[in-house]
CSV table of C-alpha atoms in Angstrom, one decimal:
chain,number,residue,atom,x,y,z
W,120,UNK,CA,0.0,0.0,0.0
W,121,UNK,CA,2.8,2.4,0.9
W,122,UNK,CA,4.4,1.9,-2.5
W,123,UNK,CA,1.1,2.5,-4.3
W,124,UNK,CA,0.5,5.6,-2.2
W,125,UNK,CA,3.9,7.0,-3.1
W,126,UNK,CA,3.2,6.3,-6.8
W,127,UNK,CA,-0.1,8.2,-6.7
W,128,UNK,CA,1.6,11.1,-4.9
W,129,UNK,CA,4.4,11.3,-7.3
W,130,UNK,CA,2.1,11.2,-10.3
W,131,UNK,CA,0.1,14.1,-9.0
W,132,UNK,CA,3.1,16.2,-8.0
W,133,UNK,CA,4.9,15.6,-11.3
W,134,UNK,CA,1.7,16.4,-13.2
W,135,UNK,CA,1.5,19.8,-11.4
W,136,UNK,CA,5.0,20.7,-12.7
W,137,UNK,CA,4.1,20.1,-16.4
W,138,UNK,CA,1.8,22.7,-17.9
W,139,UNK,CA,0.2,22.3,-21.3
W,140,UNK,CA,0.3,25.2,-23.8
W,141,UNK,CA,-0.7,28.4,-22.0
W,142,UNK,CA,-2.8,31.3,-23.2
W,143,UNK,CA,-0.9,34.4,-24.2
W,144,UNK,CA,-2.2,36.3,-21.2
W,145,UNK,CA,-0.3,34.0,-18.7
W,146,UNK,CA,2.6,35.5,-16.9
W,147,UNK,CA,5.1,34.5,-14.2
W,148,UNK,CA,5.0,35.6,-10.6
W,149,UNK,CA,6.7,39.0,-10.3
W,150,UNK,CA,6.2,39.9,-14.0
W,151,UNK,CA,4.5,43.0,-15.3
W,152,UNK,CA,0.6,43.0,-15.0
W,153,UNK,CA,-1.2,41.6,-17.9
W,154,UNK,CA,-2.5,44.0,-20.5
W,155,UNK,CA,-6.1,44.4,-21.4
W,156,UNK,CA,-7.2,41.1,-23.0
W,157,UNK,CA,-9.9,40.5,-25.5
W,158,UNK,CA,-10.4,36.9,-24.5
W,159,UNK,CA,-9.3,34.1,-22.2
W,160,UNK,CA,-9.6,30.7,-23.9
W,161,UNK,CA,-9.3,27.2,-22.4
W,162,UNK,CA,-7.2,24.3,-23.6
W,163,UNK,CA,-9.4,21.8,-25.4
W,164,UNK,CA,-9.2,18.4,-23.9
W,165,UNK,CA,-9.3,16.2,-27.0
W,166,UNK,CA,-9.8,12.4,-26.6
W,167,UNK,CA,-6.7,10.3,-26.1
W,168,UNK,CA,-7.7,8.0,-28.9
W,169,UNK,CA,-10.3,8.2,-31.7
W,170,UNK,CA,-13.9,8.1,-30.4
W,171,UNK,CA,-15.6,4.7,-30.7
W,172,UNK,CA,-17.2,4.3,-34.2
W,173,UNK,CA,-19.4,1.4,-33.1
W,174,UNK,CA,-21.2,3.1,-30.3
W,175,UNK,CA,-23.1,6.3,-30.1
W,176,UNK,CA,-21.1,9.1,-28.5
W,177,UNK,CA,-22.3,9.7,-24.9
W,178,UNK,CA,-22.6,13.4,-23.9
W,179,UNK,CA,-21.2,12.9,-20.4
W,180,UNK,CA,-21.6,16.6,-19.6
W,181,UNK,CA,-25.3,16.7,-19.5
W,182,UNK,CA,-25.8,19.3,-16.8
W,183,UNK,CA,-24.1,22.4,-18.2
W,184,UNK,CA,-25.4,25.3,-15.9
W,185,UNK,CA,-26.9,28.6,-17.1
W,186,UNK,CA,-24.7,30.6,-14.7
W,187,UNK,CA,-21.5,30.4,-12.7
W,188,UNK,CA,-21.7,31.3,-9.0
W,189,UNK,CA,-18.6,33.2,-7.9
W,190,UNK,CA,-18.5,32.5,-4.2
W,191,UNK,CA,-16.4,34.5,-1.8
W,192,UNK,CA,-13.3,32.7,-0.5
W,193,UNK,CA,-11.8,33.4,2.9
W,194,UNK,CA,-8.0,33.7,3.2
W,195,UNK,CA,-6.0,31.3,5.4
W,196,UNK,CA,-2.3,30.9,6.0
W,197,UNK,CA,-1.4,34.5,5.0
W,198,UNK,CA,2.4,34.9,4.3
W,199,UNK,CA,4.9,36.8,2.3
W,200,UNK,CA,5.4,34.1,-0.4
W,201,UNK,CA,3.5,31.2,-1.9
W,202,UNK,CA,6.1,28.8,-0.5
W,203,UNK,CA,5.5,30.1,3.0
W,204,UNK,CA,1.7,29.7,2.5
W,205,UNK,CA,2.4,26.1,1.4
W,206,UNK,CA,4.5,25.4,4.5
W,207,UNK,CA,1.7,26.8,6.7
W,208,UNK,CA,-0.8,24.5,5.2
W,209,UNK,CA,1.5,21.5,5.5
W,210,UNK,CA,1.5,22.0,9.3
W,211,UNK,CA,-2.3,21.4,9.6
W,212,UNK,CA,-4.4,20.8,6.5
W,213,UNK,CA,-7.5,21.5,8.5
W,214,UNK,CA,-6.7,25.2,8.0
W,215,UNK,CA,-8.2,24.8,4.5
W,216,UNK,CA,-11.6,23.6,5.6
W,217,UNK,CA,-13.6,21.2,7.8
W,218,UNK,CA,-13.3,18.6,5.0
W,219,UNK,CA,-9.7,18.0,6.0
W,220,UNK,CA,-8.7,16.2,9.2
W,221,UNK,CA,-6.5,18.0,11.7
W,222,UNK,CA,-2.9,16.9,11.2
W,223,UNK,CA,0.2,17.5,9.1
W,224,UNK,CA,0.4,16.8,5.4
W,225,UNK,CA,2.6,17.7,2.4
W,226,UNK,CA,2.2,20.7,0.1
W,227,UNK,CA,3.9,21.3,-3.3
W,228,UNK,CA,3.6,24.5,-5.2
W,229,UNK,CA,3.0,23.9,-8.9
W,230,UNK,CA,5.1,25.5,-11.6
W,231,UNK,CA,2.1,26.8,-13.5
W,232,UNK,CA,1.3,30.3,-12.3
W,233,UNK,CA,0.2,33.8,-13.2
W,234,UNK,CA,1.3,37.1,-11.7
W,235,UNK,CA,-1.3,37.0,-8.9
W,236,UNK,CA,-2.2,33.3,-8.6
W,237,UNK,CA,-0.3,30.1,-7.9
W,238,UNK,CA,-1.6,26.6,-7.3
W,239,UNK,CA,-0.5,24.1,-4.7
W,240,UNK,CA,-1.2,20.3,-4.4
W,241,UNK,CA,-1.7,19.0,-0.9
W,242,UNK,CA,-1.6,15.4,0.4
W,243,UNK,CA,-2.6,14.1,3.8
W,244,UNK,CA,-0.1,11.9,5.5
W,245,UNK,CA,-2.9,10.3,7.6
W,246,UNK,CA,-5.3,7.8,6.3
W,247,UNK,CA,-5.6,4.3,7.6
W,248,UNK,CA,-3.9,1.2,6.4
W,249,UNK,CA,-5.1,0.3,3.0
W,250,UNK,CA,-6.3,3.8,2.2
W,251,UNK,CA,-4.7,6.2,-0.3
W,252,UNK,CA,-5.6,9.7,1.1
W,253,UNK,CA,-7.4,12.3,-1.0
W,254,UNK,CA,-5.4,14.8,-3.0
W,255,UNK,CA,-6.4,18.5,-3.6
W,256,UNK,CA,-5.2,21.4,-5.6
W,257,UNK,CA,-5.4,24.7,-3.7
W,258,UNK,CA,-5.7,28.3,-4.9
W,259,UNK,CA,-3.0,30.6,-3.6
W,260,UNK,CA,-3.5,34.2,-4.5
W,261,UNK,CA,-1.8,37.6,-3.9
W,262,UNK,CA,-4.1,39.9,-2.0
W,263,UNK,CA,-3.8,43.4,-0.4
W,264,UNK,CA,-1.9,41.9,2.6
W,265,UNK,CA,0.3,39.4,0.7
W,266,UNK,CA,-0.2,35.8,-0.4
W,267,UNK,CA,-2.8,33.4,1.2
W,268,UNK,CA,-4.6,30.2,0.4
W,269,UNK,CA,-8.2,30.5,-0.8
W,270,UNK,CA,-9.7,27.1,-0.7
W,271,UNK,CA,-9.7,24.1,-3.1
W,272,UNK,CA,-9.8,24.1,-6.9
W,273,UNK,CA,-10.1,20.4,-7.5
W,274,UNK,CA,-10.0,17.2,-5.4
W,275,UNK,CA,-9.3,13.5,-6.0
W,276,UNK,CA,-11.2,11.3,-3.5
W,277,UNK,CA,-9.4,8.8,-1.3
W,278,UNK,CA,-9.0,5.3,-2.5
W,279,UNK,CA,-9.9,2.3,-0.4
W,280,UNK,CA,-7.6,-0.4,-1.6
W,281,UNK,CA,-9.7,-3.1,0.1
W,282,UNK,CA,-12.4,-2.3,-2.4
W,283,UNK,CA,-10.4,-1.3,-5.4
W,284,UNK,CA,-6.9,-2.7,-5.0
W,285,UNK,CA,-5.8,-1.8,-8.5
W,286,UNK,CA,-7.2,1.7,-8.7
W,287,UNK,CA,-5.1,4.8,-9.1
W,288,UNK,CA,-5.9,8.5,-9.5
W,289,UNK,CA,-4.1,11.8,-10.0
W,290,UNK,CA,-4.8,15.5,-10.8
W,291,UNK,CA,-2.7,17.7,-13.1
W,292,UNK,CA,-2.6,21.5,-13.2
W,293,UNK,CA,-2.9,22.1,-16.9
W,294,UNK,CA,-2.4,25.9,-16.8
W,295,UNK,CA,-3.0,29.1,-15.0
W,296,UNK,CA,-4.1,32.2,-16.9
W,297,UNK,CA,-4.8,35.8,-15.9
W,298,UNK,CA,-6.4,38.8,-17.7
W,299,UNK,CA,-7.9,42.2,-17.0
W,300,UNK,CA,-11.4,43.2,-18.2
W,301,UNK,CA,-12.0,46.9,-17.5
W,302,UNK,CA,-11.6,47.4,-13.8
W,303,UNK,CA,-11.8,43.6,-13.0
W,304,UNK,CA,-9.1,41.0,-13.0
W,305,UNK,CA,-9.7,37.3,-13.5
W,306,UNK,CA,-7.6,34.2,-13.1
W,307,UNK,CA,-8.3,30.8,-14.6
W,308,UNK,CA,-7.0,27.5,-13.2
W,309,UNK,CA,-7.4,24.5,-15.5
W,310,UNK,CA,-7.1,21.0,-14.0
W,311,UNK,CA,-7.3,17.5,-15.4
W,312,UNK,CA,-8.3,14.6,-13.2
W,313,UNK,CA,-7.8,10.9,-14.1
W,314,UNK,CA,-9.0,7.8,-12.4
W,315,UNK,CA,-8.1,4.3,-13.6
W,316,UNK,CA,-9.1,0.8,-12.6
W,317,UNK,CA,-8.1,-2.6,-13.9
W,318,UNK,CA,-10.3,-5.5,-14.7
W,319,UNK,CA,-8.8,-8.5,-16.5
W,320,UNK,CA,-6.7,-7.4,-19.5
W,321,UNK,CA,-8.2,-3.9,-19.7
W,322,UNK,CA,-7.9,-0.6,-17.9
W,323,UNK,CA,-11.0,1.6,-17.5
W,324,UNK,CA,-10.2,5.3,-17.5
W,325,UNK,CA,-12.3,8.3,-16.5
W,326,UNK,CA,-10.8,11.6,-17.4
W,327,UNK,CA,-12.3,14.9,-16.6
W,328,UNK,CA,-11.2,18.6,-17.0
W,329,UNK,CA,-12.5,21.5,-15.0
W,330,UNK,CA,-12.1,25.3,-15.0
W,331,UNK,CA,-11.9,27.2,-11.8
W,332,UNK,CA,-12.6,30.9,-12.4
W,333,UNK,CA,-11.5,33.4,-9.8
W,334,UNK,CA,-12.2,37.2,-9.7
W,335,UNK,CA,-9.4,38.9,-7.9
W,336,UNK,CA,-9.6,42.0,-5.8
W,337,UNK,CA,-10.4,43.2,-2.2
W,338,UNK,CA,-12.6,40.1,-2.0
W,339,UNK,CA,-11.6,36.9,-3.9
W,340,UNK,CA,-14.5,34.9,-5.5
W,341,UNK,CA,-14.3,31.7,-7.4
W,342,UNK,CA,-16.5,29.4,-9.4
W,343,UNK,CA,-16.1,26.1,-11.2
W,344,UNK,CA,-17.2,24.7,-14.5
W,345,UNK,CA,-16.7,21.2,-16.0
W,346,UNK,CA,-15.3,21.4,-19.5
W,347,UNK,CA,-14.6,17.8,-20.5
W,348,UNK,CA,-15.4,14.3,-19.6
W,349,UNK,CA,-14.1,11.2,-21.4
W,350,UNK,CA,-14.3,7.5,-20.7
W,351,UNK,CA,-11.9,5.0,-22.2
W,352,UNK,CA,-11.3,1.2,-22.3
W,353,UNK,CA,-7.5,0.7,-22.8
W,354,UNK,CA,-5.4,-2.5,-23.1
W,355,UNK,CA,-3.9,-3.1,-19.6
W,356,UNK,CA,-0.3,-3.0,-20.6
W,357,UNK,CA,-0.4,-0.8,-23.7
W,358,UNK,CA,0.2,-4.2,-25.3
W,359,UNK,CA,2.6,-5.8,-27.7
W,360,UNK,CA,5.7,-3.9,-26.7
W,361,UNK,CA,4.2,-0.5,-27.1
W,362,UNK,CA,5.3,0.6,-23.6
W,363,UNK,CA,9.0,0.5,-24.6
W,364,UNK,CA,8.4,2.6,-27.6
W,365,UNK,CA,6.3,5.0,-25.5
W,366,UNK,CA,9.1,5.4,-22.9
W,367,UNK,CA,11.6,6.2,-25.7
W,368,UNK,CA,9.3,8.9,-27.1
W,369,UNK,CA,8.5,10.5,-23.7
W,370,UNK,CA,11.2,13.2,-23.9
W,371,UNK,CA,10.4,14.2,-27.4
W,372,UNK,CA,6.6,14.3,-26.7
W,373,UNK,CA,7.1,16.5,-23.7
W,374,UNK,CA,8.6,19.2,-25.9
W,375,UNK,CA,5.8,19.1,-28.4
W,376,UNK,CA,3.0,20.8,-26.5
W,377,UNK,CA,2.7,23.6,-29.0
W,378,UNK,CA,2.1,21.1,-31.8
W,379,UNK,CA,-1.2,19.8,-30.5
W,380,UNK,CA,-3.8,21.2,-28.1
W,381,UNK,CA,-4.5,17.8,-26.6
W,382,UNK,CA,-4.9,18.8,-22.9
W,383,UNK,CA,-4.8,15.5,-21.2
W,384,UNK,CA,-3.8,13.2,-24.1
W,385,UNK,CA,0.0,13.2,-23.8
W,386,UNK,CA,-0.2,11.8,-20.2
W,387,UNK,CA,-1.7,8.3,-21.0
W,388,UNK,CA,0.3,5.2,-21.7
W,389,UNK,CA,-1.3,2.9,-24.3
W,390,UNK,CA,-3.8,5.6,-25.2
W,391,UNK,CA,-3.3,5.5,-28.9
W,392,UNK,CA,-3.6,3.1,-31.8
W,393,UNK,CA,-5.0,-0.4,-31.3
W,394,UNK,CA,-4.5,-0.3,-27.5
W,395,UNK,CA,-7.5,1.9,-27.0
W,396,UNK,CA,-10.7,-0.2,-27.2
W,397,UNK,CA,-13.2,2.7,-27.1
W,398,UNK,CA,-13.5,6.4,-26.2
W,399,UNK,CA,-16.7,8.2,-25.5
W,400,UNK,CA,-17.3,11.7,-24.1
W,401,UNK,CA,-17.6,15.4,-24.5
W,402,UNK,CA,-15.2,18.4,-24.6
W,403,UNK,CA,-16.2,22.0,-24.5
W,404,UNK,CA,-14.3,25.3,-25.3
W,405,UNK,CA,-14.5,28.0,-22.6
W,406,UNK,CA,-14.0,31.7,-23.5
W,407,UNK,CA,-14.2,34.8,-21.4
W,408,UNK,CA,-14.5,38.2,-23.2
W,409,UNK,CA,-15.8,40.4,-20.4
W,410,UNK,CA,-16.3,40.6,-16.7
W,411,UNK,CA,-19.9,39.5,-16.7
W,412,UNK,CA,-20.0,36.0,-18.3
W,413,UNK,CA,-18.4,32.9,-19.8
W,414,UNK,CA,-19.1,31.3,-23.2
W,415,UNK,CA,-19.1,27.6,-23.7
W,416,UNK,CA,-19.0,26.1,-27.2
W,417,UNK,CA,-19.6,22.5,-28.2
W,418,UNK,CA,-22.4,22.1,-25.7
W,419,UNK,CA,-24.2,19.7,-28.0
W,420,UNK,CA,-21.5,17.1,-27.6
W,421,UNK,CA,-18.0,16.4,-28.9
W,422,UNK,CA,-17.3,18.4,-32.0
W,423,UNK,CA,-20.6,20.3,-31.6
W,424,UNK,CA,-20.9,24.0,-32.3
W,425,UNK,CA,-23.7,25.0,-30.0
W,426,UNK,CA,-22.8,28.0,-27.7
W,427,UNK,CA,-24.1,28.9,-24.3
W,428,UNK,CA,-23.5,32.0,-22.2
W,429,UNK,CA,-23.0,31.5,-18.5
W,430,UNK,CA,-23.6,34.7,-16.5
W,431,UNK,CA,-21.4,35.3,-13.4
W,432,UNK,CA,-23.4,35.6,-10.2
W,433,UNK,CA,-21.4,37.0,-7.4
W,434,UNK,CA,-22.2,35.5,-4.0
């Protein structure tokens, strides 16, 4: 169990240090403020292998909302730097919310960031024997008094190995973007979550992508929208020697983010060619052009062109 736990932890941490292609408005911490931006646009989470031709595509995102609630977030663990905020959280994860047990954990700041926002991944070091603890990505933002943590962007539930002994999960920070619209400043955090389980000779993969939208200012407010959901059946071992070829190509693939906006796709072993038995799901494109709303395209399903405006409701 301990070995599997470490594998899951390492997967999530490494994922957070690898960002997919970032929008032009993204900057680094300490850089000049972003200029007025006409649009923020999400990375499209394309399927890891061709969608199944023998089965009708399943629109897994069937509850796209009509509005996005931007809820006020309270600051905890205020400090001079994001690293110090992370160190504070690691002392007692319960500082984040009542959903976390009191006790120490680990906290790793992701490389993906904007001028005013960073993301950390936290892991509990508790959890009983045979349980892989939950993993969460946390919003760390710069406010009037310095940096602080402002709650969770995404979570991966704990895994009970007594029930699912071959299950694994991880969350990646795909990118962090920031832009100014008039007097308002917004930051986007894009995350990709993957859960896998094994049965016989096949792996069953659920992959979801989410967008956390935060309005920055005297009060920080955040909302969340699901923008992709895919389900795959993949050969358990990538099959027929493909793993060796995949490993040899890893370094080259890591440098080719600009050649394909595939979001999650580059992270999966055995996710291409004959190894993939089927793929079904939906991916949406999110765009923000002003301070009042978000546009989603592709609401009708994968490859669709329907558009829906989601108004921001500040809570």
